[in-house]
Coordinates of C-alpha atoms and ligand atoms in Angstrom, one line a residue:
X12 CA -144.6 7.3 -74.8
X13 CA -147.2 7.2 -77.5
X14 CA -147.7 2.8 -76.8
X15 CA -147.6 3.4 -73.2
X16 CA -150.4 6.1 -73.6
X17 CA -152.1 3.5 -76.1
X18 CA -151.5 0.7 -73.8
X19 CA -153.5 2.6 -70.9
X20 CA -156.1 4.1 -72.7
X21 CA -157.0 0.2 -73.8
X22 CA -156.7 -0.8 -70.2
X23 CA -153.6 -2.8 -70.2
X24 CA -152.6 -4.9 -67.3
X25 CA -149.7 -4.6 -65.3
X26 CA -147.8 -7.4 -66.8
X27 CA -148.6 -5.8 -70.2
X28 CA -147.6 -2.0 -68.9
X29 CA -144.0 -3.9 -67.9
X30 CA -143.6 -5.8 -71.3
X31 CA -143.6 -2.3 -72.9
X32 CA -140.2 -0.5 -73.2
X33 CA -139.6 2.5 -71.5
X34 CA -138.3 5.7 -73.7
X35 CA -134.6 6.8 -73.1
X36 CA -136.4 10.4 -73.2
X37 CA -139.4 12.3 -72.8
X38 CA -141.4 15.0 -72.5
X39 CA -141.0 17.4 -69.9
X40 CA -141.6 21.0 -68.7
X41 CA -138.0 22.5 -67.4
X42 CA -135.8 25.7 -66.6
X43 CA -132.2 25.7 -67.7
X44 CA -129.3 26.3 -65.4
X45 CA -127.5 28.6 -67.8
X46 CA -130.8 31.1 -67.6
X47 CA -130.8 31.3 -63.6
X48 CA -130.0 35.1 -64.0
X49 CA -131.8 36.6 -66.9
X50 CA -134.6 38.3 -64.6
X51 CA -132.2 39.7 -62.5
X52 CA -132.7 43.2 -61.5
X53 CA -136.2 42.9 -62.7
X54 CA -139.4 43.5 -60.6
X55 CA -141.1 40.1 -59.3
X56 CA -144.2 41.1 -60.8
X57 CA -141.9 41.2 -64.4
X58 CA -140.7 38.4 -64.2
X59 CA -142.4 36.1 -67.3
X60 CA -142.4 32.4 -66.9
X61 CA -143.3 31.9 -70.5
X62 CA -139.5 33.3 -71.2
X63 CA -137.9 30.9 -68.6
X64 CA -140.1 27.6 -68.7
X65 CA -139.6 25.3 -71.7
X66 CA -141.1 22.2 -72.8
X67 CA -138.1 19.8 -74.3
X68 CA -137.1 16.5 -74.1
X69 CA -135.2 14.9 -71.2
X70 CA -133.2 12.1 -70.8
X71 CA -134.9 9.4 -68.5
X72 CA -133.1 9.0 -65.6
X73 CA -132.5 5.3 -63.9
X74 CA -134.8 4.2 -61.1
X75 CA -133.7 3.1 -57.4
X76 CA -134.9 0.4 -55.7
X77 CA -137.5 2.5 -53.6
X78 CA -138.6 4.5 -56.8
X79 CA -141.7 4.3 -59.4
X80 CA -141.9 5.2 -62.5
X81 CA -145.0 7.1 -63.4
X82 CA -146.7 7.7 -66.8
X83 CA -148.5 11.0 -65.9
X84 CA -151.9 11.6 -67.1
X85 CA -152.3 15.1 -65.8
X86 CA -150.7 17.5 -63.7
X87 CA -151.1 20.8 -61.9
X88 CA -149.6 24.2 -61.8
X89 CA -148.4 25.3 -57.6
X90 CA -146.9 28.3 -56.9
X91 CA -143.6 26.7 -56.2
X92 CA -143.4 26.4 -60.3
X93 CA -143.6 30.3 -60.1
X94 CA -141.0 30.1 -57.8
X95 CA -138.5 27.8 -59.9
X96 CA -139.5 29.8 -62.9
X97 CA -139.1 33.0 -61.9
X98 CA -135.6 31.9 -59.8
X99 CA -137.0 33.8 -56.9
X100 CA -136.2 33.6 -53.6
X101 CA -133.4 31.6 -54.9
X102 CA -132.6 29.6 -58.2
X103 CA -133.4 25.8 -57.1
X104 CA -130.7 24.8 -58.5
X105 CA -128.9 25.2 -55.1
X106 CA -131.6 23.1 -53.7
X107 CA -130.3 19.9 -56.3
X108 CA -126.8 20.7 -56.0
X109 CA -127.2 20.2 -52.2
X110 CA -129.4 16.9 -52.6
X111 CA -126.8 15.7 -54.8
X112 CA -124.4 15.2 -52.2
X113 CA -126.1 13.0 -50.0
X114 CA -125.6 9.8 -52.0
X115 CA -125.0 8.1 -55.8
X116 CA -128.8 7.8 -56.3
X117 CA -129.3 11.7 -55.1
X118 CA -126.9 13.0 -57.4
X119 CA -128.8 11.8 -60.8
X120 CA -131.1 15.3 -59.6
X121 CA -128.2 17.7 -60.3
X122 CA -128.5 18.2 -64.1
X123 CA -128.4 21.5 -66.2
X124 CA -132.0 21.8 -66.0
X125 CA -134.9 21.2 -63.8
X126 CA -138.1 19.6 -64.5
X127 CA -140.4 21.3 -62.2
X128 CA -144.2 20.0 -60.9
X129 CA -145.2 19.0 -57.5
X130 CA -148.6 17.4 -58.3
X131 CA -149.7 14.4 -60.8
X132 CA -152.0 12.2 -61.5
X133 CA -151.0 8.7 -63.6
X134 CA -150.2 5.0 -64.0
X135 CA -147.4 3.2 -61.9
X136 CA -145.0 1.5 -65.3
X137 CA -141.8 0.3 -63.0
X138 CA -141.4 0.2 -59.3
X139 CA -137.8 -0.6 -58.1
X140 CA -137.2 -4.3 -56.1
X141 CA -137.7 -2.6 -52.7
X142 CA -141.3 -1.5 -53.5
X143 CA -143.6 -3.6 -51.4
X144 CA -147.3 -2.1 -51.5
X145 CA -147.7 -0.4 -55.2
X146 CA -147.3 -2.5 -58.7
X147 CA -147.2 -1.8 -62.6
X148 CA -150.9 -0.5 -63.4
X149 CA -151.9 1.3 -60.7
X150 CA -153.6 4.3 -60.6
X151 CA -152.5 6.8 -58.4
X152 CA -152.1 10.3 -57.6
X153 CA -148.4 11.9 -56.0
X154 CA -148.0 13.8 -53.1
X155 CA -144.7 16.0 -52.7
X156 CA -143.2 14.8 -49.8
X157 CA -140.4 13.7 -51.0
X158 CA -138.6 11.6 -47.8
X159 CA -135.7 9.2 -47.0
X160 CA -137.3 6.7 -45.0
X161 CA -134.0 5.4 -43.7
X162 CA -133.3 8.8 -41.6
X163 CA -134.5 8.3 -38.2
X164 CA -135.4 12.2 -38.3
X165 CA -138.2 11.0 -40.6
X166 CA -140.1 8.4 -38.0
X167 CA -142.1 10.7 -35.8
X168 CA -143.8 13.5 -38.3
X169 CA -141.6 13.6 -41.5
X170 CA -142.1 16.3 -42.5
X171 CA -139.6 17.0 -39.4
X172 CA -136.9 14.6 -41.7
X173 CA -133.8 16.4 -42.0
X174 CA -133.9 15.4 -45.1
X175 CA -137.5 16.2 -46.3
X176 CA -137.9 17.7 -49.8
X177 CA -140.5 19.3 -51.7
X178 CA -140.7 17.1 -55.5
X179 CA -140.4 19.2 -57.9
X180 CA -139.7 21.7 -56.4
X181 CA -136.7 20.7 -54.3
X182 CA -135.8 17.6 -56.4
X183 CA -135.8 17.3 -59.7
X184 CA -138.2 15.0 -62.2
X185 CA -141.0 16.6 -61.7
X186 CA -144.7 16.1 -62.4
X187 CA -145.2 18.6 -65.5
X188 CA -143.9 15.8 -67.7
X189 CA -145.2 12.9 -69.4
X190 CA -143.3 10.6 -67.1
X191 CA -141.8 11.1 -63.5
X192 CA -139.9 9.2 -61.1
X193 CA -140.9 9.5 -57.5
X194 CA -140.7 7.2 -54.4
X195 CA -143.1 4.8 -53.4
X196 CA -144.0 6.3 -50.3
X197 CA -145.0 9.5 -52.7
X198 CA -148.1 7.0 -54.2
X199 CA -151.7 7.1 -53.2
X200 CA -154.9 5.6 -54.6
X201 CA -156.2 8.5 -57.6
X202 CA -160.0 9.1 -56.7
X203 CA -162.0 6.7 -58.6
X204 CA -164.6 8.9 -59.3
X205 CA -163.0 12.1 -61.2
X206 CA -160.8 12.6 -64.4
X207 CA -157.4 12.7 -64.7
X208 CA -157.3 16.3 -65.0
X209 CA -159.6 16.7 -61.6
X210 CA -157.6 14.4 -59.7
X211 CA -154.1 15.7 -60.6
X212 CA -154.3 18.9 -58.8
X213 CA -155.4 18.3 -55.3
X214 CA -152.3 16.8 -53.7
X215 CA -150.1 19.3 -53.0
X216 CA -152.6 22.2 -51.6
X217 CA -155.2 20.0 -50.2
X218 CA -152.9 18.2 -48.1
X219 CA -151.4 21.1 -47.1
X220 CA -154.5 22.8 -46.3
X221 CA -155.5 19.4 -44.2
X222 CA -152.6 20.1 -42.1
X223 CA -153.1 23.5 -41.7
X224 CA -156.4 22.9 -40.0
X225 CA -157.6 19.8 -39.8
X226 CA -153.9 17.7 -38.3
X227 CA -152.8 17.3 -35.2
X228 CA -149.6 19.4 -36.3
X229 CA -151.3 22.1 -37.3
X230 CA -154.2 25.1 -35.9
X231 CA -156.5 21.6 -34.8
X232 CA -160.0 23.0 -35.7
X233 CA -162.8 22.3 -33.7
X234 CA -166.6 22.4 -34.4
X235 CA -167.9 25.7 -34.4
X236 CA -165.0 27.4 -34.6
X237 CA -164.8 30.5 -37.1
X238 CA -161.6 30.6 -39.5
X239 CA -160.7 33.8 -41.2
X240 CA -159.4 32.6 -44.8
X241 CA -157.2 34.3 -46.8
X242 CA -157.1 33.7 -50.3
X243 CA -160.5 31.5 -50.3
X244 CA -161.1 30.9 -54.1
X245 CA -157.7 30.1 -54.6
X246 CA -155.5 26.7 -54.2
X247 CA -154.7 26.2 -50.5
X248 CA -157.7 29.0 -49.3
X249 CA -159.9 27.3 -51.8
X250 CA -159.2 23.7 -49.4
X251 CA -159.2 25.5 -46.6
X252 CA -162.8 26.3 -46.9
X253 CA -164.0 22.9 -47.6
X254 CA -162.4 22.1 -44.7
X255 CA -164.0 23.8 -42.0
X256 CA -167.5 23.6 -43.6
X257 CA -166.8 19.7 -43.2
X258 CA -166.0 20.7 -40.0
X259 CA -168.7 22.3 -38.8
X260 CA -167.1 25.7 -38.8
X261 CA -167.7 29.0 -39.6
X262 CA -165.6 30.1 -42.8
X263 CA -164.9 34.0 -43.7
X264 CA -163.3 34.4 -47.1
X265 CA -161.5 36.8 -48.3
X266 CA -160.9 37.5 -51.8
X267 CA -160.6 40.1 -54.5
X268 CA -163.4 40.5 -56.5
X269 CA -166.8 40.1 -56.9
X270 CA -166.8 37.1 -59.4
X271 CA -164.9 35.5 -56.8
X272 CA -167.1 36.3 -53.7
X273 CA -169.8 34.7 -55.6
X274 CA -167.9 31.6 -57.0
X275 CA -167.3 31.1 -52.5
X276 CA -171.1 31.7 -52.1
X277 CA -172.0 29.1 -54.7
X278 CA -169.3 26.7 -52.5
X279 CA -171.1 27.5 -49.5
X280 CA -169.3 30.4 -47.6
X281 CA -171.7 32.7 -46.4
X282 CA -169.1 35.0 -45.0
X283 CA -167.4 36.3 -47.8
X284 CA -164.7 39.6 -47.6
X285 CA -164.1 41.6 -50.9
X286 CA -161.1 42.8 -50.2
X287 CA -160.1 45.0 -53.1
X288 CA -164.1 46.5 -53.2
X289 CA -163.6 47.6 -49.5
X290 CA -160.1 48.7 -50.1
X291 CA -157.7 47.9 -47.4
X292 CA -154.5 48.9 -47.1
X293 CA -152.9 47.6 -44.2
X294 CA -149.6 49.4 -45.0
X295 CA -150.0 52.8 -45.7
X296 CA -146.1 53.2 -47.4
X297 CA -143.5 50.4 -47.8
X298 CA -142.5 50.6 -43.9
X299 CA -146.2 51.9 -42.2
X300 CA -148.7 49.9 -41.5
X301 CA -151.9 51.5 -40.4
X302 CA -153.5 49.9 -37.5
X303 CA -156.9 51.6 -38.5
X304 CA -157.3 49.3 -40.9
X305 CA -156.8 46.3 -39.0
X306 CA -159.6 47.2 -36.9
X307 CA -161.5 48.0 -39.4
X308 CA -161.1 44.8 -40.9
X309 CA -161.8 42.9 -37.3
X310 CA -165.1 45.2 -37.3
X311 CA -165.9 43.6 -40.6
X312 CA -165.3 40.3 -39.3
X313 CA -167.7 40.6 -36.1
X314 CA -170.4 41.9 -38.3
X315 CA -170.4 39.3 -41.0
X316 CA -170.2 36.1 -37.8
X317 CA -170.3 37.6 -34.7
X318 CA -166.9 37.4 -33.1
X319 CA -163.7 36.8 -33.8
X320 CA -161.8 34.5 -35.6
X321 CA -160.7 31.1 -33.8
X322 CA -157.8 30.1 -36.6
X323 CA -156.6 32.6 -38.9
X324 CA -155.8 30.7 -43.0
X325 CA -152.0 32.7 -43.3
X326 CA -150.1 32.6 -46.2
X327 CA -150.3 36.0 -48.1
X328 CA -147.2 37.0 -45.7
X329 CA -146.1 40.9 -45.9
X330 CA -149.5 42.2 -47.0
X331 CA -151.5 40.5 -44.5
X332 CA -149.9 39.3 -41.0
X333 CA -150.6 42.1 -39.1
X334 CA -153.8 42.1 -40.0
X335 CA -154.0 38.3 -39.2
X336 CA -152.5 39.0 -35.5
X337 CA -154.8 41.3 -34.6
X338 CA -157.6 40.2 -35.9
X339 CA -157.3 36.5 -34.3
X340 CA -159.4 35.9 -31.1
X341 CA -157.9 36.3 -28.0
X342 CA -156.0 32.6 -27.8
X343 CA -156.7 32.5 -30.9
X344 CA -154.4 30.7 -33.9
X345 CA -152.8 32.0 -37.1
X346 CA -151.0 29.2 -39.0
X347 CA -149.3 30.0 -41.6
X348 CA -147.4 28.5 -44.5
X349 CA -146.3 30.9 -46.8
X350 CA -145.6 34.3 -47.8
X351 CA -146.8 35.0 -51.4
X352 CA -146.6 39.0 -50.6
X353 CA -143.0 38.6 -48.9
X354 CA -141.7 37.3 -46.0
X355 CA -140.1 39.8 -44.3
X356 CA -143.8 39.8 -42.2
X357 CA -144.1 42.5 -39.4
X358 CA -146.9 42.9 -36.8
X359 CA -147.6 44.2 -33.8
X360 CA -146.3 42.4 -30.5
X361 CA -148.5 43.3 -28.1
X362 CA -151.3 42.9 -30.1
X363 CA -150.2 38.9 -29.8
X364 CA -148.7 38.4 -26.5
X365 CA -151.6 40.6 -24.4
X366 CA -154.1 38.6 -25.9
X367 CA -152.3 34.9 -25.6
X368 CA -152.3 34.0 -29.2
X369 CA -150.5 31.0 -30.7
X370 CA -148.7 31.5 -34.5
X371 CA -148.2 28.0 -36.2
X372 CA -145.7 27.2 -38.9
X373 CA -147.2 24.4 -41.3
X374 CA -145.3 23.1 -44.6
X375 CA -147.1 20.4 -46.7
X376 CA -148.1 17.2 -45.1
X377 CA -146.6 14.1 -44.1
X378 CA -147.3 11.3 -46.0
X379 CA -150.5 9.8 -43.7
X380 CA -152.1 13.7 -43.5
X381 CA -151.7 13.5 -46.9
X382 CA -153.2 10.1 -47.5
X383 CA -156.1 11.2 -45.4
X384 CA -156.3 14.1 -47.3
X385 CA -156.5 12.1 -50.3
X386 CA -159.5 10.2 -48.7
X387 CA -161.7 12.4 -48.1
X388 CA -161.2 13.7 -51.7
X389 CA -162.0 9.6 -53.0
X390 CA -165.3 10.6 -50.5
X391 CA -166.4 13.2 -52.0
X392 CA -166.2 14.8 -49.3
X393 CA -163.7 17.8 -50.6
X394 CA -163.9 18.2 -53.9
X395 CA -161.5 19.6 -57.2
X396 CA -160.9 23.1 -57.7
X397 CA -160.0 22.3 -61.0
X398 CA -160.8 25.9 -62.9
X399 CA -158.8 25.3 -66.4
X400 CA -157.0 23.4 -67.9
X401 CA -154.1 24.0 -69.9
X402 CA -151.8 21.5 -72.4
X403 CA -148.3 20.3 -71.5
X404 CA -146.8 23.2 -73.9
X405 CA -148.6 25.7 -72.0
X406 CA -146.7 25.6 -69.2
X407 CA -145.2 28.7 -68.4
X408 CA -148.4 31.1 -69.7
X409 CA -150.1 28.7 -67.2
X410 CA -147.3 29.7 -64.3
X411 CA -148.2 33.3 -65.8
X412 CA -151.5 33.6 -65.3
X413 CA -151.1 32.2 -61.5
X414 CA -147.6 34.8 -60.5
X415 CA -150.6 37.2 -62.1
X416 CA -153.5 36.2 -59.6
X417 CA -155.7 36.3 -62.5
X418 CA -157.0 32.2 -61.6
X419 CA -159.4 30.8 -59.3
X420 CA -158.6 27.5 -57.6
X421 CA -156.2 25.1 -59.8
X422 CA -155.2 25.1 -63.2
X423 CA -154.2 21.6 -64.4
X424 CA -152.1 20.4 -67.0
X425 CA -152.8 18.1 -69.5
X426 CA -149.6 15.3 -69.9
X427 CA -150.2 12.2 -71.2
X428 CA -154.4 12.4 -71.5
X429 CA -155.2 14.0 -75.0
X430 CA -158.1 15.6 -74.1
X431 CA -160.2 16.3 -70.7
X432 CA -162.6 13.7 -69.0
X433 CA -161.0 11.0 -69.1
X434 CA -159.7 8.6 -66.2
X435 CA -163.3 8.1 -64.3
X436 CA -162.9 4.3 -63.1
X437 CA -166.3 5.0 -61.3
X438 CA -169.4 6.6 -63.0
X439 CA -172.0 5.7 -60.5
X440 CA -169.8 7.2 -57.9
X441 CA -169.0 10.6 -59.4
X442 CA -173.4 10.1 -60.3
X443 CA -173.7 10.0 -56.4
X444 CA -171.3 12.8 -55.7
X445 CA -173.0 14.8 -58.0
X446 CA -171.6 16.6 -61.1
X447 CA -172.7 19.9 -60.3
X448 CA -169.8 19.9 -57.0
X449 CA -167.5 17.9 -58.7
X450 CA -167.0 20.7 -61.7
X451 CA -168.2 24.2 -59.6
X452 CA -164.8 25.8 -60.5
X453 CA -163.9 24.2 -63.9
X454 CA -167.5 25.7 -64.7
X455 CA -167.0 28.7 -63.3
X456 CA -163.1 29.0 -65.3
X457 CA -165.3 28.3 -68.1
Ligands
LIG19 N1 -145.7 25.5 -47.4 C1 -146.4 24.7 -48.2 O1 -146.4 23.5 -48.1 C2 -147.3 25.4 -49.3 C3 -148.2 24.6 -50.0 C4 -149.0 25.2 -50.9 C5 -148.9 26.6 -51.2 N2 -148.0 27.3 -50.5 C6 -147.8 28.7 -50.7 O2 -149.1 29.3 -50.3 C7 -149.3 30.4 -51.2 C8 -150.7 30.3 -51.8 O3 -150.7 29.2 -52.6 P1 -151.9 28.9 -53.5 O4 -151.6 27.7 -54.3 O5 -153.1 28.9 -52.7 O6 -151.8 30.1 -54.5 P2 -153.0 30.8 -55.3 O7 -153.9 29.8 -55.9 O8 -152.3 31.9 -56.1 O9 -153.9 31.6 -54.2 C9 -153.4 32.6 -53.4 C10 -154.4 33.6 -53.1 O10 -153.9 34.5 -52.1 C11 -154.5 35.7 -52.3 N3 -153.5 36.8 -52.2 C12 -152.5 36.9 -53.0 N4 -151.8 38.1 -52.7 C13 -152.5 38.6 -51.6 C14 -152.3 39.7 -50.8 N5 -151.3 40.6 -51.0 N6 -153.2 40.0 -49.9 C15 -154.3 39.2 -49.7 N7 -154.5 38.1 -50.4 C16 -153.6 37.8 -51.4 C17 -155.2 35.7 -53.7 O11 -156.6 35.7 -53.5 P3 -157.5 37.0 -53.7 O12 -156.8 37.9 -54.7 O13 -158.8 36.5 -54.2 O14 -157.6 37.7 -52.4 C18 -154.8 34.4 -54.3 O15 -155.9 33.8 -55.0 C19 -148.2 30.5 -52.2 O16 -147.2 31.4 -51.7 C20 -147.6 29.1 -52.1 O17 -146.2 29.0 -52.5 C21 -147.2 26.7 -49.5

């Protein structure tokens, strides 16, 4: 990859990107088949992705004709890499074995390993002969939706698609690599104003967050509403917030320290929880939980803003979602879309029925929320939560440090880029933007 790299860097066109051969293999962030069981019987919070993540060389597979091939710049670390890493709920394996049956082109994704990332930012090299609307040279950045366009289950949301996968996570290929094959309906225009780095790692949880709140499929925030986030200096929380200030909401954080609480302040959340200096416990054993401190916790929210929450931010799971259910407004919304803390979630049905509330399930975007998404981050209007920024070899201390919680926002990867700042196509632009909100995290992780 090391002309490719060159080739970019010098601001090759298109034509001169295609005259360059492509490498049989390349560099790539994986987890092997064959170690599918070696945490088992361990605790989650044991389990070390630096022991199951490598970074090897893979072979490069062949492209179909609705496919690009992507030279990746940078890249980011989701949760979902935790996931594969730490083979928890389930190896993903299962999840390529079952993709493989569904046609010839499907089955190149069930190998003895799996290169894992659901986020990148790059430069088109190939796109197959069915590829209409992308070409050799652009820049782009990926979203994870990975779809079959030719399933009828796919035309009305697709994220609906029976066949709707998660890159990366789901499929194989992935985005922590120096090259990655996804379909052209993955592509989307990389922000012209930030680095490589910066614009790798907002796909996959600000387009998800943009559903959440902001999509018709999702909790449909109005003006003035009030949103109770969970997890608000992290990836999808971290969004989330951006979100309904642009809104013309009313954002509570929550969050677990003080350095955090600060880091939201500096964002502009006024309405900040510090969740681990007030010391709730929601569950008083493994099968209690103590409804004291859900009202407690709704007390907290009516001082800080007034009332009650409109839209609850879900996604802690186990911890948290009877605190959410209460603590929404009567009609209020909790939408959720994951379960970090497990998801065997409990809460209290009357609580929720008496009081006419409406739980959402939301899972990524579809490819024009996350477009949109996409947007509004080539605005300016949201911007990076790029916090560190780690090298392709670090992989798995990266994955660490986020199955840990010891991160704010987004860690990126470095692929292809040899060092940060590189990638900005439009000074005066990032100028306008301003430097200071472009880098608030990535100072901050500093
Ligand atoms: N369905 C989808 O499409 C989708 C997309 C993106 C992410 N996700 C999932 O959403 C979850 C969050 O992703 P992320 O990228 O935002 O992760 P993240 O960057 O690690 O942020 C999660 C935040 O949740 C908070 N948290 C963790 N455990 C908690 C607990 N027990 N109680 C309260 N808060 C807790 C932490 O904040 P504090 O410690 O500061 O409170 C943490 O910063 C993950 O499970 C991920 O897999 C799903």
């Amino acid at each position: 990859m090391e002309s490719i790299l060159a080739a970019i860097q010098a601001g090759a066109s298109g034509d001169e990107l295609v005259a360059l051969a492509l490498p049989d293999h390349y560099r790539a962030a994986f987890v092997r088949r064959e170690d599918a069981e070696m945490f088992a019987g361990m605790e989650s919070a044991d389990k070390d992705p630096t022991n199951s993540v490598r970074v090897g060389d893979v072979a490069t597979p062949e492209l179909a004709p609705d496919e690009a091939y992507v030279a990746v710049m940078a890249s980011s670390i989701n949760f979902n890499t935790v996931w594969t890493s730490i083979f928890e709920p389930l190896p993903t394996f299962g999840f390529l074995d079952r993709y493989a049956r569904e046609s010839s082109w499907a089955a190149r994704h069930a190998l003895p390993y799996h290169v894992v990332g659901s986020d990148a930012a790059g430069v088109v090299l190939r796109v197959g002969s069915a590829v209409r609307n992308w070409k050799p040279g652009d820049r782009v950045t990926i979203h994870c939706n990975s779809v079959d366009d030719q399933d009828p289950s796919a035309h009305d949301d697709s994220m609906l698609a029976a066949n709707q996968r998660i890159w990366g996570f789901e499929t194989n290929f992935g985005g922590l690599a120096d090259l990655t094959l996804v379909k052209a309906n993955q592509l989307m225009p990389k922000p012209t104003h930030l680095t490589w780095e910066e614009a790798a790692v907002n796909a996959l949880c600000n387009s998800t967050s943009y559903r959440m709140l902001v999509g018709r499929h999702g909790a449909r925030m109005k003006q003035g509403d009030v949103v109770l986030v969970w997890g608000a200096s992290g990836g999808i929380g971290g969004y989330a917030v951006q979100y309904v200030l642009n809104g013309g909401g009313t954002p509570v954080g929550v969050v677990s320290s003080a350095e955090k609480a600060e880091l939201l302040h500096e964002l502009g959340v006024e309405a900040v929880i510090d969740r681990t200096a007030e010391g709730y416990r929601f569950w008083s054993d493994a099968t209690t939980q103590d409804e004291s401190e859900w009202r407690r916790f709704g007390k907290q929210i009516r001082t800080l803003v007034g009332e009650d929450p409109d839209i609850v931010f879900e996604h802690p799971g186990r911890q948290t979602m009877g605190a959410s259910i209460f603590a929404a407004k009567r009609g209020g919304t909790v939408v959720t879309c994951a379960a970090t803390s497990g998801y065997m979630v409990e809460f209290d049905n009357r609580h929720f029925w008496m009081k006419l509330k409406r739980l959402i399930a939301s899972h990524f975007a579809n490819y024009a929320e996350a477009y949109a998404a996409n947007r509004l981050v080539d605005q300016g209007r949201i911007q990076p939560l790029l916090s560190a920024v780690h090298p392709l070899t670090d992989v798995g201390a990266a994955a660490r440090a986020i199955h840990r919680n010891e991160h704010e926002g987004k860690i990126g990867v470095l692929c292809l880029a040899p060092e940060e700042g590189l990638g900005i196509d439009d000074a005066e632009k990032r100028q306008r933007i301003g430097e200071e909100r472009i880098t608030l995290f990535r100072r901050h992780g500093a």
